[in-house]
Tab-separated table of C-alpha atoms in Angstrom:
chain	number	residue	atom	x	y	z
A	1	MET	CA	109.075	70.952	33.123
A	2	ALA	CA	110.234	68.926	36.111
A	3	SER	CA	113.168	71.246	36.638
A	4	ALA	CA	110.914	74.297	36.537
A	5	LEU	CA	108.655	72.685	39.126
A	6	ARG	CA	111.659	71.838	41.232
A	7	ALA	CA	112.982	75.378	41.038
A	8	ALA	CA	109.583	76.762	41.966
A	9	LEU	CA	109.256	74.426	44.919
A	10	LEU	CA	112.772	75.123	46.160
A	11	GLY	CA	112.106	78.821	45.887
A	12	HIS	CA	108.937	78.282	47.893
A	13	ILE	CA	110.653	76.349	50.635
A	14	ARG	CA	114.131	77.280	51.749
A	15	VAL	CA	116.329	74.184	51.692
A	16	PRO	CA	119.067	73.875	54.392
A	17	ILE	CA	121.840	72.595	52.098
A	18	ALA	CA	122.206	76.022	50.471
A	19	GLN	CA	123.194	77.376	53.897
A	20	ASN	CA	125.794	74.672	54.520
A	21	LEU	CA	127.590	75.358	51.280
A	22	THR	CA	128.104	79.030	52.095
A	23	LEU	CA	129.674	78.399	55.495
A	24	ASN	CA	133.415	78.651	56.053
A	25	GLY	CA	135.753	76.369	54.152
A	26	SER	CA	136.567	73.988	57.003
A	27	LYS	CA	132.996	72.792	57.313
A	28	LEU	CA	132.647	72.323	53.570
A	29	SER	CA	135.936	70.396	53.315
A	30	LEU	CA	134.947	68.099	56.186
A	31	PHE	CA	131.683	67.371	54.427
A	32	SER	CA	133.550	66.686	51.163
A	33	ALA	CA	136.151	64.477	52.918
A	34	VAL	CA	133.460	62.328	54.489
A	35	ARG	CA	131.723	61.932	51.185
A	36	SER	CA	134.922	60.965	49.321
A	37	MET	CA	135.862	58.385	51.969
A	38	SER	CA	132.452	56.744	51.810
A	39	SER	CA	132.841	53.135	50.774
A	40	HIS	CA	129.389	52.801	49.336
A	41	GLY	CA	128.051	54.917	46.581
A	42	ASP	CA	125.544	57.669	46.930
A	43	ASP	CA	123.627	56.742	50.088
A	44	HIS	CA	121.068	59.465	49.652
A	45	LEU	CA	117.510	58.241	49.267
A	46	THR	CA	116.220	57.761	45.748
A	47	ARG	CA	113.198	59.744	44.708
A	48	GLU	CA	111.209	56.500	44.383
A	49	GLU	CA	112.040	55.500	47.924
A	50	VAL	CA	111.047	58.928	49.218
A	51	ILE	CA	107.745	58.787	47.321
A	52	ASP	CA	106.953	55.283	48.558
A	53	ARG	CA	107.658	56.099	52.176
A	54	VAL	CA	105.836	59.435	52.092
A	55	LEU	CA	102.764	57.742	50.611
A	56	ASP	CA	102.951	55.007	53.251
A	57	VAL	CA	102.972	57.578	56.046
A	58	VAL	CA	100.031	59.450	54.536
A	59	LYS	CA	98.048	56.263	53.883
A	60	SER	CA	98.641	55.152	57.481
A	61	PHE	CA	97.085	58.320	58.867
A	62	PRO	CA	93.811	57.181	60.488
A	63	LYS	CA	91.634	59.891	58.944
A	64	VAL	CA	92.867	59.225	55.424
A	65	ASP	CA	91.225	56.992	52.815
A	66	PRO	CA	94.278	55.183	51.386
A	67	SER	CA	92.670	54.739	47.981
A	68	LYS	CA	92.687	58.505	47.500
A	69	VAL	CA	96.394	58.905	48.153
A	70	SER	CA	98.704	59.640	45.253
A	71	PRO	CA	101.934	61.641	44.920
A	72	ASP	CA	99.944	64.699	43.751
A	73	VAL	CA	97.392	65.071	46.507
A	74	HIS	CA	96.893	68.132	48.678
A	75	PHE	CA	96.282	67.064	52.272
A	76	GLN	CA	93.375	69.401	52.957
A	77	ASN	CA	91.869	69.927	49.511
A	78	ASP	CA	92.056	66.310	48.285
A	79	LEU	CA	92.111	64.194	51.435
A	80	GLY	CA	89.654	66.224	53.477
A	81	LEU	CA	92.025	66.819	56.357
A	82	ASP	CA	92.168	69.950	58.466
A	83	SER	CA	95.126	72.132	59.367
A	84	LEU	CA	95.897	70.264	62.593
A	85	ASP	CA	95.844	66.936	60.734
A	86	ASN	CA	98.348	68.543	58.384
A	87	VAL	CA	100.596	69.345	61.365
A	88	GLU	CA	100.338	65.741	62.532
A	89	ILE	CA	101.232	64.351	59.110
A	90	VAL	CA	104.332	66.550	58.823
A	91	PHE	CA	105.320	65.447	62.324
A	92	ALA	CA	104.921	61.797	61.266
A	93	LEU	CA	107.074	62.468	58.198
A	94	GLU	CA	109.783	63.975	60.401
A	95	GLU	CA	109.795	60.794	62.463
A	96	GLU	CA	109.817	58.548	59.405
A	97	PHE	CA	112.771	60.304	57.789
A	98	LYS	CA	114.533	61.285	61.018
A	99	LEU	CA	114.372	64.983	60.204
A	100	GLU	CA	114.050	68.165	62.204
A	101	ILE	CA	112.192	70.641	60.013
A	102	PRO	CA	112.055	74.284	61.178
A	103	ASP	CA	108.534	75.327	62.220
A	104	LYS	CA	108.056	77.926	59.496
A	105	GLU	CA	109.135	75.552	56.750
A	106	ALA	CA	107.085	72.682	58.140
A	107	ASP	CA	104.048	74.957	58.116
A	108	LYS	CA	104.329	75.310	54.332
A	109	ILE	CA	104.238	71.566	53.636
A	110	ASP	CA	100.600	70.943	52.851
A	111	SER	CA	100.703	68.401	50.027
A	112	CYS	CA	102.441	65.226	48.873
A	113	PRO	CA	104.423	66.989	46.110
A	114	LEU	CA	105.827	69.526	48.589
A	115	ALA	CA	106.604	66.828	51.161
A	116	ILE	CA	108.322	64.624	48.584
A	117	GLU	CA	110.340	67.488	47.147
A	118	TYR	CA	111.400	68.812	50.558
A	119	ILE	CA	112.461	65.406	51.869
A	120	TYR	CA	114.171	64.355	48.656
A	121	ASN	CA	116.250	67.536	48.715
A	122	HIS	CA	117.083	67.349	52.406
A	123	PRO	CA	120.675	66.095	52.919
A	124	MET	CA	119.862	64.467	56.255
A	125	ALA	CA	116.830	62.437	55.184
A	126	GLY	CA	117.300	58.831	56.236
B	1	MET	CA	79.084	93.682	56.440
B	2	SER	CA	82.059	92.362	54.453
B	3	ALA	CA	85.209	91.322	56.248
B	4	SER	CA	87.936	93.908	55.962
B	5	ALA	CA	91.381	93.047	54.697
B	6	SER	CA	92.928	93.748	58.088
B	7	TYR	CA	90.416	91.405	59.775
B	8	LEU	CA	91.267	88.619	57.338
B	9	ALA	CA	94.973	89.283	57.766
B	10	ARG	CA	94.605	89.074	61.542
B	11	ARG	CA	92.670	85.828	61.287
B	12	ALA	CA	95.316	84.363	58.972
B	13	VAL	CA	98.048	85.253	61.461
B	14	GLN	CA	95.987	83.666	64.240
B	15	LYS	CA	95.565	80.464	62.237
B	16	GLU	CA	99.295	80.255	61.689
B	17	ARG	CA	99.968	80.816	65.405
B	18	VAL	CA	97.558	77.989	66.227
B	19	ARG	CA	99.223	75.581	63.797
B	20	ILE	CA	102.694	76.365	65.098
B	21	LEU	CA	101.565	76.181	68.725
B	22	TYR	CA	99.953	72.791	68.058
B	23	ARG	CA	103.138	71.601	66.379
B	24	ARG	CA	105.351	72.713	69.264
B	25	ALA	CA	102.998	71.324	71.908
B	26	LEU	CA	102.841	68.011	70.053
B	27	LYS	CA	106.632	67.751	69.967
B	28	ASP	CA	106.809	68.681	73.622
B	29	THR	CA	104.295	65.935	74.382
B	30	LEU	CA	106.749	63.475	72.888
B	31	ASN	CA	109.530	64.902	75.064
B	32	TRP	CA	107.488	64.304	78.207
B	33	ALA	CA	106.172	60.839	77.342
B	34	VAL	CA	108.554	58.224	78.673
B	35	HIS	CA	106.722	55.460	76.856
B	36	ARG	CA	105.321	55.624	73.370
B	37	HIS	CA	101.775	54.684	74.357
B	38	LEU	CA	101.719	57.627	76.747
B	39	PHE	CA	102.617	59.896	73.879
B	40	TYR	CA	99.615	58.686	71.884
B	41	GLN	CA	97.281	59.278	74.828
B	42	ASP	CA	98.682	62.733	75.580
B	43	ALA	CA	98.697	63.689	71.909
B	44	SER	CA	95.077	62.641	71.641
B	45	GLU	CA	94.126	64.810	74.620
B	46	LEU	CA	96.073	67.727	73.211
B	47	ARG	CA	94.195	67.440	69.925
B	48	GLU	CA	90.874	67.377	71.777
B	49	LYS	CA	91.757	70.593	73.594
B	50	PHE	CA	92.413	72.315	70.297
B	51	ASP	CA	89.339	70.807	68.631
B	52	ALA	CA	87.130	72.007	71.486
B	53	ASN	CA	87.833	75.590	70.409
B	54	LYS	CA	87.608	74.911	66.699
B	55	ASN	CA	84.480	76.964	66.064
B	56	VAL	CA	85.017	79.801	68.509
B	57	GLU	CA	84.045	83.146	67.029
B	58	GLY	CA	85.250	86.615	67.873
B	59	ILE	CA	88.719	87.720	67.047
B	60	GLU	CA	89.517	88.950	70.549
B	61	THR	CA	88.292	85.734	72.161
B	62	ILE	CA	90.446	83.753	69.763
B	63	GLU	CA	93.390	86.028	70.547
B	64	ARG	CA	92.973	85.338	74.257
B	65	LEU	CA	92.701	81.579	73.750
B	66	ILE	CA	95.878	81.537	71.693
B	67	ALA	CA	97.723	83.619	74.302
B	68	ASP	CA	96.513	81.243	77.031
B	69	GLY	CA	97.670	78.274	74.979
B	70	GLU	CA	101.088	79.752	74.343
B	71	ALA	CA	101.475	80.563	78.033
B	72	ALA	CA	100.520	77.016	78.994
B	73	TYR	CA	103.009	75.655	76.482
B	74	ASN	CA	105.798	77.865	77.798
B	75	LYS	CA	104.971	76.897	81.357
B	76	TRP	CA	105.101	73.154	80.677
B	77	ARG	CA	107.920	73.026	78.156
B	78	HIS	CA	110.237	70.127	78.772
B	79	PRO	CA	113.484	71.379	80.342
B	80	ASP	CA	115.590	68.883	78.396
B	81	PRO	CA	114.001	68.621	74.972
B	82	TYR	CA	114.678	65.633	72.816
B	83	ILE	CA	116.769	66.542	69.789
B	84	GLY	CA	117.680	63.880	67.299
B	85	LYS	CA	116.158	60.520	66.493
B	86	TYR	CA	112.809	60.376	68.210
B	87	TYR	CA	112.923	56.673	68.980
B	88	ARG	CA	115.953	56.915	71.266
B	89	LYS	CA	114.916	58.189	74.698
B	90	SER	CA	117.043	59.511	77.518
B	91	PHE	CA	115.960	59.213	81.130
B	92	ILE	CA	115.949	62.098	83.591
B	93	SER	CA	117.973	61.064	86.623
B	94	PRO	CA	116.291	61.678	89.989
């Protein structure tokens, strides 16, 4: 069921890594070379770390009641935020994970599950 | 009189334009703020400007407000936008 959810979410939000893999061979081989030379293992964030940090950002938002925050909440429906608060939260998430999310994709992130899934699948999340 | 589908579609488009304008203006506010505390102040003022028009009615009035907002954003856009890690600032030489 998790994989079906993941597929649905990825279909809902276009993920940049699919673009990178279809570019010309030199870019792909550079990416592969860097990865194979890496001395530490997979340095991508774990899902748990992404969840923890996303929840921290949401709980720190002044208008949010931290006790209501869980990985399933919808920012507007469950936390009582409005659309501009949503914009501010996504902006805070971009700062937290050092990401630049395209405007149209950022506009679709309106819940913790979507935020977690997007960030977890983003190759540049740090 | 029930709202027509085209009216609702127009309003939905307007709401999206507002969200994206707010997002871009907020990022631009960060570009302009040399110190972090200035960003918070400017961001707060920006939010108040948007909130002031929160309950405006009339689709044409809303259209005009959005156009005014987009024009103001384009006029004040930072010439050297910050791209990359937000906590590392560059200074504009005189």
